[in-house]
């Protein structure tokens, strides 16, 4: 059951308002465990006369079960920070064709603009462009999850333009799930430590899951976990290109790192603000566990498999080499990049840091079936001009104190006209680059199951294959005989902590459900007993499990099928 409400300038249809109040009353009483879905259709702002329709809608009508729905081909100018304290805030695009809706921050009377949301409860955003440039050209794109034990879900979003962090999580034991999304243009010249998609701010994390995303042009870590532990990290089919520093695995207990492109990682070079300093730019970096505060290294399960971990463009390497030679020649010394990695000032030509290799030697890190394919072999269809990075970093190294334009995409202004500043709101997904690549590249068939490495959204047919592919984990067999037994799937997915698993039987059978983690280890088993022919649904409670990806195997008689489910707490 649901009610559709039209929201425009704080007005609501009376019948729906009464319905919302009734549902709110019921949700606090007899129906406290379930919530009707209520859609609030928010009209776009008539900018510049009008702004903040979405803010007012959230402030007035935010409640559990309410979904704020935005029009396609429309722009929403936010005029303050959206805050949800005791309910999940859900914002999504309406169904249909056309560009996904755009959210952009607008300046107030004091010429100040604000980040999009500071969520104190769960937050879900689907199919929305979070354009970070305010209407005066300042970079304000950011969302924050502030409270312990909460979850953020981002599906099909586009997000860009912040001076430091696009996604910040301030609470303990949060979970972040991001899929089918793109992130770009993060950083600033005055602080080299800025330029991240996500930052845990030193807090312990329950789970971080990135699947089928593209990230490009950031000046620091793509993901920063420093200062806290991560119970579960899954990185699968992501494309990460032109990133200033390495990807930080840190103190992750369980890692599934598969099918990812890591291209031109570490071009920023020195870690010091003065432009001179030592930085370890292995593509992936780890931390040794502290059993007093975290766990033992022996308890970790880490998988790095079927990725392309190619090195940097030669132009980036030469740029850093020239700077190093110029600096140290003045001191009467010089170290060439052609020497062993340990002697190199800025770049280590290796996949992992020393801690990673130590974990591999201990047998808790599996590293296999990865390739090292250069960008020249990939031939991306439409990537930003790499020369922008060289120009920026060369100027920065010459004088780190100067204000510089960051090395972003200079194809055109956001409005498609070099003579018009980006104030009208025409910022749209047409400006995003295309990271599909040559089908003759090794990466095109080097992923698990013979699929392309990287974000599969660039190869829609291959993504369809991936979605339809039977999930295969060691010791988990799948025999498809749908005429006798069909494992339909589960809903919701991702879920927390319960999900309904539906299956169909053509005749009476004994049914058993077994749950495996991403490493193929059995974590639960439920005997469902003898089931009659027909459609059945079992509610599975995973509250005893930690967040992550699991395999559910259903055995019906001598038939077996399996599906992948994702628990996000």
XYZ file of C-alpha atoms in Angstrom:
569
model
C 0.000 0.000 0.000
C 1.311 3.438 -0.808
C 0.226 7.046 -1.177
C 1.641 9.461 -3.752
C 1.933 13.030 -2.540
C 2.715 16.040 -4.720
C 5.054 18.452 -2.956
C 5.553 21.956 -4.258
C 6.230 24.995 -2.105
C 5.314 23.158 1.096
C 1.807 22.177 -0.043
C 0.385 18.677 0.435
C -2.799 17.007 -0.762
C -5.038 16.906 2.368
C -6.020 13.255 1.963
C -2.437 12.121 1.729
C -1.443 14.266 4.694
C -4.100 12.566 6.772
C -2.860 9.215 5.508
C 0.716 10.068 6.497
C -0.358 11.088 9.996
C -2.399 7.907 10.342
C 0.509 5.753 9.188
C 2.875 7.562 11.550
C 0.470 6.866 14.425
C 0.150 3.220 13.457
C 3.913 2.854 13.065
C 4.348 3.819 16.718
C 1.814 1.261 17.863
C 0.447 -1.994 16.561
C 2.422 -1.897 13.286
C 5.781 -0.886 14.733
C 7.677 -3.517 12.724
C 6.329 -2.671 9.253
C 5.932 0.525 7.261
C 3.783 1.414 4.276
C 5.638 3.018 1.414
C 4.551 6.597 0.899
C 5.867 8.493 -2.120
C 6.381 12.237 -1.933
C 6.711 13.634 -5.465
C 8.833 16.764 -5.073
C 8.529 19.456 -7.739
C 11.822 20.960 -8.984
C 12.761 24.502 -8.037
C 12.032 27.437 -10.287
C 15.595 28.674 -10.005
C 16.721 31.383 -9.280
C 13.396 32.605 -7.858
C 12.811 29.399 -5.954
C 15.073 26.904 -4.205
C 14.913 24.384 -1.365
C 11.765 22.428 -2.286
C 13.479 19.166 -1.396
C 14.763 20.513 1.922
C 11.275 21.613 2.952
C 9.744 18.317 1.853
C 12.221 16.348 3.964
C 11.796 18.653 6.959
C 7.994 18.481 6.903
C 7.294 14.926 5.808
C 10.355 12.857 6.617
C 9.352 9.589 8.320
C 10.051 5.877 8.144
C 8.608 4.437 4.946
C 8.527 7.772 3.088
C 10.334 7.954 -0.256
C 11.073 11.358 -1.771
C 10.793 11.043 -5.542
C 12.440 13.529 -7.903
C 11.544 14.325 -11.510
C 13.858 13.401 -14.332
C 15.344 16.167 -16.501
C 15.010 18.501 -13.508
C 17.305 20.367 -11.099
C 16.810 20.652 -7.331
C 18.688 23.461 -5.592
C 19.223 22.674 -1.914
C 19.320 25.604 0.502
C 20.604 23.860 3.616
C 21.732 20.552 5.101
C 19.149 17.755 5.184
C 19.089 15.941 8.543
C 17.175 12.774 9.428
C 17.329 11.751 13.082
C 15.005 8.796 13.663
C 14.062 7.467 10.231
C 15.710 6.284 7.015
C 15.903 9.089 4.469
C 15.236 7.727 0.986
C 15.614 9.905 -2.135
C 15.253 8.465 -5.626
C 14.471 9.367 -9.227
C 11.071 8.719 -10.695
C 10.879 5.819 -13.113
C 11.011 6.478 -16.833
C 13.324 7.928 -19.440
C 15.315 11.145 -19.409
C 18.312 12.308 -17.416
C 18.338 11.466 -13.762
C 17.466 14.445 -11.512
C 20.249 16.781 -10.437
C 20.766 18.068 -6.892
C 22.999 21.115 -6.477
C 23.688 23.363 -3.480
C 22.596 26.999 -3.660
C 24.146 29.865 -1.705
C 22.100 31.636 0.969
C 21.783 35.353 1.710
C 25.252 35.293 3.286
C 26.687 33.655 0.144
C 27.205 30.379 2.002
C 26.291 26.938 0.705
C 26.184 23.611 2.487
C 26.749 19.909 1.972
C 23.740 17.862 0.958
C 23.023 15.758 4.043
C 24.202 15.019 7.572
C 22.351 11.801 8.205
C 21.852 10.588 11.765
C 20.007 7.470 10.630
C 20.073 5.239 7.551
C 20.347 7.029 4.202
C 19.479 5.708 0.725
C 19.876 7.633 -2.559
C 19.058 6.047 -5.923
C 19.571 7.373 -9.459
C 20.343 10.989 -8.586
C 23.180 13.256 -9.713
C 24.734 14.978 -6.680
C 26.441 17.843 -8.483
C 28.784 19.461 -5.990
C 29.204 22.903 -7.594
C 26.997 25.526 -5.969
C 25.525 28.357 -8.018
C 28.641 30.470 -7.417
C 31.074 27.778 -8.553
C 32.187 26.647 -5.064
C 32.772 22.946 -4.381
C 30.221 21.706 -1.829
C 29.324 18.140 -2.849
C 29.354 15.933 0.251
C 27.123 13.651 2.291
C 27.789 12.463 5.836
C 26.636 9.538 7.955
C 27.057 10.693 11.537
C 25.622 8.065 13.884
C 26.854 4.675 15.103
C 25.438 1.443 13.629
C 23.793 3.081 10.628
C 23.875 2.359 6.910
C 24.268 4.352 3.686
C 23.142 2.892 0.358
C 24.029 4.628 -2.921
C 22.721 3.120 -6.148
C 23.089 4.595 -9.618
C 24.317 7.968 -8.402
C 26.743 10.450 -9.961
C 28.726 12.531 -7.503
C 31.474 15.111 -7.907
C 33.166 18.324 -6.796
C 34.320 18.495 -3.200
C 37.560 19.913 -1.901
C 38.248 16.964 0.370
C 35.705 14.117 0.785
C 32.560 13.148 -1.107
C 31.310 10.622 1.457
C 32.208 10.968 5.148
C 31.194 8.573 7.918
C 31.630 9.834 11.464
C 30.051 7.016 13.496
C 31.261 3.644 14.715
C 30.292 0.381 12.984
C 28.618 1.980 9.974
C 28.041 0.232 6.640
C 28.345 1.737 3.169
C 27.033 0.060 0.019
C 27.708 1.776 -3.349
C 26.807 0.273 -6.710
C 26.459 1.355 -10.354
C 27.733 4.846 -9.531
C 30.397 7.314 -10.629
C 32.615 9.553 -8.511
C 35.044 12.188 -9.777
C 36.746 15.550 -9.207
C 37.817 15.646 -5.561
C 40.745 17.555 -4.057
C 42.425 20.899 -3.453
C 45.876 22.364 -3.922
C 46.243 23.716 -0.379
C 45.991 20.309 1.298
C 47.433 17.231 -0.463
C 45.726 14.992 2.128
C 42.339 15.843 0.584
C 40.768 14.162 -2.436
C 38.876 11.030 -1.297
C 35.629 9.329 -2.310
C 35.076 7.933 1.195
C 36.698 8.531 4.573
C 35.903 6.689 7.819
C 37.482 9.495 9.858
C 39.323 6.956 11.992
C 36.213 5.073 13.134
C 35.727 1.321 13.081
C 33.619 0.191 10.120
C 31.304 -2.798 9.913
C 31.320 -3.075 6.118
C 32.273 -1.196 2.981
C 30.996 -2.589 -0.340
C 31.693 -1.041 -3.780
C 30.359 -2.925 -6.818
C 30.375 -1.720 -10.464
C 31.494 1.862 -9.879
C 33.840 4.212 -11.749
C 36.102 6.713 -9.950
C 38.497 9.124 -11.588
C 40.524 12.263 -10.897
C 41.053 12.496 -7.157
C 44.170 13.727 -5.385
C 44.377 11.410 -2.348
C 43.162 7.936 -1.313
C 40.078 6.679 -3.169
C 39.038 5.094 0.151
C 40.571 5.987 3.518
C 40.345 3.554 6.442
C 43.248 4.878 8.541
C 42.730 4.875 12.300
C 40.046 2.192 12.502
C 39.249 -1.378 11.599
C 37.035 -2.647 8.772
C 35.211 -5.881 9.478
C 34.377 -6.568 5.804
C 35.443 -4.868 2.572
C 34.244 -5.909 -0.870
C 35.542 -4.222 -4.015
C 34.218 -5.907 -7.155
C 34.193 -4.704 -10.783
C 35.284 -1.116 -10.126
C 37.252 1.156 -12.483
C 39.635 3.565 -10.706
C 41.704 5.831 -12.961
C 44.099 8.769 -12.363
C 44.114 8.761 -8.575
C 46.765 10.664 -6.624
C 47.495 8.071 -3.939
C 47.050 4.370 -3.273
C 43.910 2.545 -2.188
C 44.039 1.962 1.553
C 42.968 -1.509 2.706
C 44.368 -0.785 6.172
C 43.094 -2.918 9.040
C 40.492 -4.896 7.101
C 39.681 -8.271 8.616
C 37.885 -9.822 5.621
C 38.567 -8.596 2.075
C 37.138 -9.580 -1.303
C 39.015 -7.504 -3.917
C 38.134 -8.846 -7.370
C 37.774 -7.730 -11.015
C 38.971 -4.145 -10.446
C 40.924 -1.777 -12.702
C 43.576 0.263 -10.851
C 45.108 2.544 -13.492
C 47.584 5.418 -12.878
C 47.463 5.163 -9.093
C 49.967 7.403 -7.276
C 50.565 10.303 -9.657
C 50.477 12.826 -6.795
C 53.945 11.779 -5.717
C 55.288 13.407 -2.549
C 53.302 13.297 0.655
C 54.712 16.468 2.192
C 52.957 19.822 1.793
C 56.246 21.336 0.712
C 56.350 19.065 -2.319
C 59.367 17.147 -1.045
C 59.052 13.951 0.947
C 58.929 10.203 0.833
C 55.686 8.404 -0.021
C 55.072 4.700 -0.533
C 52.872 4.494 -3.597
C 52.135 0.839 -3.811
C 48.697 0.440 -5.364
C 47.232 -1.323 -2.296
C 48.390 -0.669 1.263
C 47.685 -2.608 4.458
C 48.303 -2.296 8.194
C 49.438 -4.935 10.645
C 46.761 -5.936 13.143
C 47.023 -4.951 16.787
C 45.392 -7.784 18.775
C 44.865 -5.497 21.764
C 42.685 -3.082 19.795
C 41.584 -5.163 16.824
C 42.340 -8.794 15.955
C 45.258 -11.042 15.163
C 46.685 -11.119 11.660
C 46.151 -14.890 11.722
C 42.372 -14.285 11.886
C 42.260 -12.276 8.650
C 40.876 -13.590 5.347
C 41.968 -11.461 2.375
C 41.427 -12.204 -1.324
C 42.910 -10.215 -4.229
C 41.950 -11.957 -7.450
C 41.418 -11.249 -11.183
C 42.298 -7.543 -11.061
C 44.250 -5.377 -13.473
C 46.856 -3.614 -11.357
C 48.757 -1.831 -14.128
C 51.410 0.773 -13.408
C 51.358 4.509 -14.113
C 51.650 6.235 -17.442
C 55.298 6.911 -18.360
C 54.499 10.635 -18.564
C 53.500 10.651 -14.881
C 56.621 8.743 -13.878
C 58.847 11.120 -15.852
C 57.203 14.147 -14.269
C 58.039 12.893 -10.773
C 61.491 11.756 -11.821
C 62.309 15.205 -13.204
C 61.255 16.831 -9.958
C 63.232 14.414 -7.842
C 66.369 14.810 -9.918
C 66.113 18.605 -9.850
C 65.635 18.668 -6.082
C 68.350 16.213 -5.128
C 70.860 17.356 -7.717
C 70.825 20.654 -5.873
C 71.802 18.700 -2.754
C 74.526 16.800 -4.581
C 72.625 13.519 -4.813
C 70.348 11.759 -7.280
C 68.243 8.601 -7.267
C 66.945 7.229 -10.544
C 63.610 5.542 -11.008
C 65.333 2.739 -12.867
C 66.863 1.464 -9.612
C 65.293 -1.016 -7.203
C 61.918 -0.002 -5.695
C 63.329 0.531 -2.212
C 65.585 3.313 -3.554
C 62.829 5.209 -5.338
C 61.738 8.467 -3.737
C 58.071 8.568 -4.716
C 56.899 5.497 -6.583
C 57.162 1.847 -5.684
C 56.531 -0.207 -8.780
C 54.725 -2.929 -6.853
C 51.158 -3.933 -6.194
C 51.255 -4.090 -2.403
C 53.292 -2.599 0.379
C 55.513 -4.679 2.646
C 52.676 -5.470 5.054
C 50.616 -6.894 2.203
C 53.406 -9.222 1.145
C 53.912 -10.263 4.782
C 50.223 -11.169 5.051
C 50.562 -13.136 1.829
C 53.532 -15.061 3.284
C 51.454 -15.852 6.378
C 48.817 -17.496 4.183
C 45.969 -15.140 5.155
C 46.126 -13.141 1.892
C 45.370 -14.917 -1.391
C 46.828 -13.146 -4.442
C 46.128 -14.897 -7.735
C 45.081 -14.501 -11.384
C 45.822 -10.755 -11.414
C 47.293 -9.060 -14.481
C 49.409 -5.973 -15.160
C 48.033 -4.376 -18.327
C 49.028 -0.853 -19.296
C 46.535 1.843 -20.225
C 47.964 1.922 -23.736
C 46.664 -1.625 -24.222
C 43.243 -0.802 -22.815
C 42.555 2.205 -25.088
C 39.733 3.746 -23.054
C 36.984 5.070 -25.332
C 36.796 8.584 -23.856
C 38.974 9.475 -20.884
C 39.978 12.963 -19.671
C 43.191 14.362 -21.098
C 46.075 12.931 -19.063
C 48.124 16.035 -19.944
C 45.951 18.001 -17.488
C 47.391 15.908 -14.655
C 50.959 16.454 -15.827
C 50.490 20.225 -16.128
C 48.907 20.488 -12.706
C 51.384 18.305 -10.847
C 54.401 19.894 -12.526
C 53.219 23.351 -11.446
C 52.377 22.095 -7.964
C 55.777 20.523 -7.424
C 57.461 23.733 -8.598
C 55.564 25.806 -6.000
C 53.140 23.964 -3.667
C 51.995 27.234 -2.076
C 50.387 28.616 -5.211
C 46.697 28.390 -6.029
C 46.198 26.183 -9.056
C 43.303 24.916 -11.115
C 42.973 21.223 -10.348
C 43.558 18.778 -13.208
C 39.943 18.223 -14.003
C 38.124 17.620 -17.211
C 38.552 20.764 -19.334
C 36.449 19.603 -22.245
C 33.969 22.428 -21.661
C 32.088 24.196 -18.904
C 29.276 22.355 -17.216
C 26.742 24.154 -19.397
C 28.434 23.112 -22.629
C 29.427 26.677 -23.508
C 32.834 28.137 -22.718
C 31.321 31.629 -22.436
C 28.692 30.740 -19.837
C 29.617 30.083 -16.173
C 28.179 26.915 -14.607
C 25.315 28.611 -12.776
C 22.189 27.604 -14.694
C 21.967 24.013 -13.489
C 22.503 22.381 -16.855
C 25.208 20.195 -15.341
C 24.308 16.707 -16.573
C 25.506 13.198 -17.205
C 26.314 14.011 -20.840
C 29.603 15.413 -19.507
C 30.746 12.104 -18.033
C 33.491 10.199 -19.776
C 33.316 6.695 -21.244
C 35.661 4.095 -19.704
C 34.757 1.211 -21.942
C 37.880 -0.182 -23.569
C 39.145 -2.354 -26.413
C 37.654 -5.833 -26.613
C 41.071 -7.049 -27.751
C 42.622 -6.075 -24.410
C 43.603 -8.862 -22.041
C 41.409 -7.283 -19.361
C 38.293 -7.866 -21.461
C 38.262 -11.570 -20.611
C 40.497 -11.652 -17.505
C 37.744 -11.218 -14.920
C 36.157 -14.046 -12.969
C 34.004 -16.102 -15.323
C 35.794 -14.685 -18.377
C 34.057 -11.317 -17.983
C 35.712 -7.887 -18.406
C 37.664 -6.410 -15.527
C 36.349 -3.089 -14.249
C 32.936 -1.436 -14.068
C 30.563 -3.588 -16.128
C 28.206 -0.676 -16.728
C 30.532 0.196 -19.631
C 29.652 -3.182 -21.192
C 25.871 -3.610 -20.743
C 25.710 -7.014 -22.423
C 28.478 -8.312 -20.198
C 26.818 -6.851 -17.141
C 23.653 -8.757 -18.042
C 25.759 -11.930 -18.236
C 27.255 -11.165 -14.839
C 23.846 -10.605 -13.272
C 22.515 -13.840 -14.742
C 25.615 -15.874 -13.986
C 25.203 -18.591 -11.400
C 27.270 -17.608 -8.378
C 30.053 -20.125 -8.001
C 32.033 -20.588 -4.803
C 34.389 -23.464 -4.051
C 32.464 -26.487 -2.705
C 29.121 -24.870 -3.640
C 27.682 -26.632 -6.707
C 24.781 -25.283 -8.771
C 22.673 -27.627 -10.899
C 19.989 -25.856 -12.899
C 16.838 -27.900 -13.388
C 14.137 -25.230 -13.162
C 11.404 -27.582 -14.349
C 11.825 -29.485 -11.049
C 13.231 -26.849 -8.670
C 13.761 -23.106 -9.018
C 15.464 -20.844 -6.493
C 13.751 -17.580 -7.483
C 15.778 -15.127 -5.378
C 15.539 -12.987 -2.279
C 13.978 -9.647 -1.346
C 15.141 -7.207 -0.174
C 18.748 -7.392 -1.294
C 20.851 -5.836 0.205
C 19.044 -6.492 3.510
C 19.332 -5.964 7.270
C 18.907 -8.280 9.061
C 16.130 -10.379 7.436
C 15.380 -11.263 3.830
C 12.729 -13.456 2.192
C 14.060 -16.262 -0.001
C 11.599 -17.630 -2.545
C 11.778 -21.009 -4.266
C 9.496 -23.240 -6.349
C 9.084 -27.030 -6.262
C 7.497 -29.175 -8.961
C 6.917 -32.031 -6.489
C 7.213 -32.806 -2.798
C 10.859 -32.692 -1.682
C 13.056 -32.418 1.403
C 14.612 -28.939 1.440
C 17.747 -27.712 3.235
C 19.188 -24.180 3.116
C 22.936 -23.677 3.669
C 24.689 -20.307 3.913
C 28.360 -19.783 2.973
C 30.516 -16.689 3.353
C 32.520 -15.211 0.466
C 35.409 -17.581 1.188
C 33.221 -20.668 0.784
C 33.029 -21.399 4.511
C 29.699 -22.688 5.857
C 28.263 -20.244 8.398
C 24.689 -21.490 8.818
C 22.366 -24.320 7.856
C 18.588 -24.620 8.193
C 16.627 -27.832 7.592
C 13.290 -26.734 6.114
C 11.862 -30.245 6.104
C 9.501 -31.822 3.598
C 7.893 -29.217 1.317
C 4.952 -29.756 -1.023
C 4.883 -28.746 -4.680
C 4.374 -25.038 -5.268
C 5.916 -21.686 -4.382
C 7.479 -21.232 -0.952
C 9.165 -18.375 0.897
C 11.413 -18.600 3.929
C 12.396 -15.601 6.032
C 16.094 -15.752 6.834
C 17.394 -13.840 9.862
C 21.108 -13.029 9.483
C 21.448 -10.958 12.654
C 24.146 -13.368 13.902
C 26.309 -12.683 10.829
C 28.502 -9.711 10.034
C 27.901 -7.549 6.987
C 29.107 -8.929 3.692
C 28.310 -11.078 0.686
C 26.998 -14.605 1.287
C 25.984 -17.573 -0.850
C 22.657 -19.269 -0.100
C 22.522 -22.852 -1.380
C 19.175 -24.610 -1.511
C 19.160 -28.431 -1.703
C 15.829 -29.905 -2.780
C 16.026 -33.652 -3.006
C 19.113 -34.278 -5.152
C 18.842 -30.865 -6.856
C 20.869 -27.795 -5.892
C 20.766 -24.090 -6.727
C 22.445 -21.071 -5.161
C 22.127 -17.280 -5.088
C 24.223 -14.390 -3.792
C 22.824 -12.223 -0.996
C 24.324 -9.105 0.595
C 23.906 -8.228 4.267
C 24.485 -4.557 5.095
C 24.066 -3.637 8.770
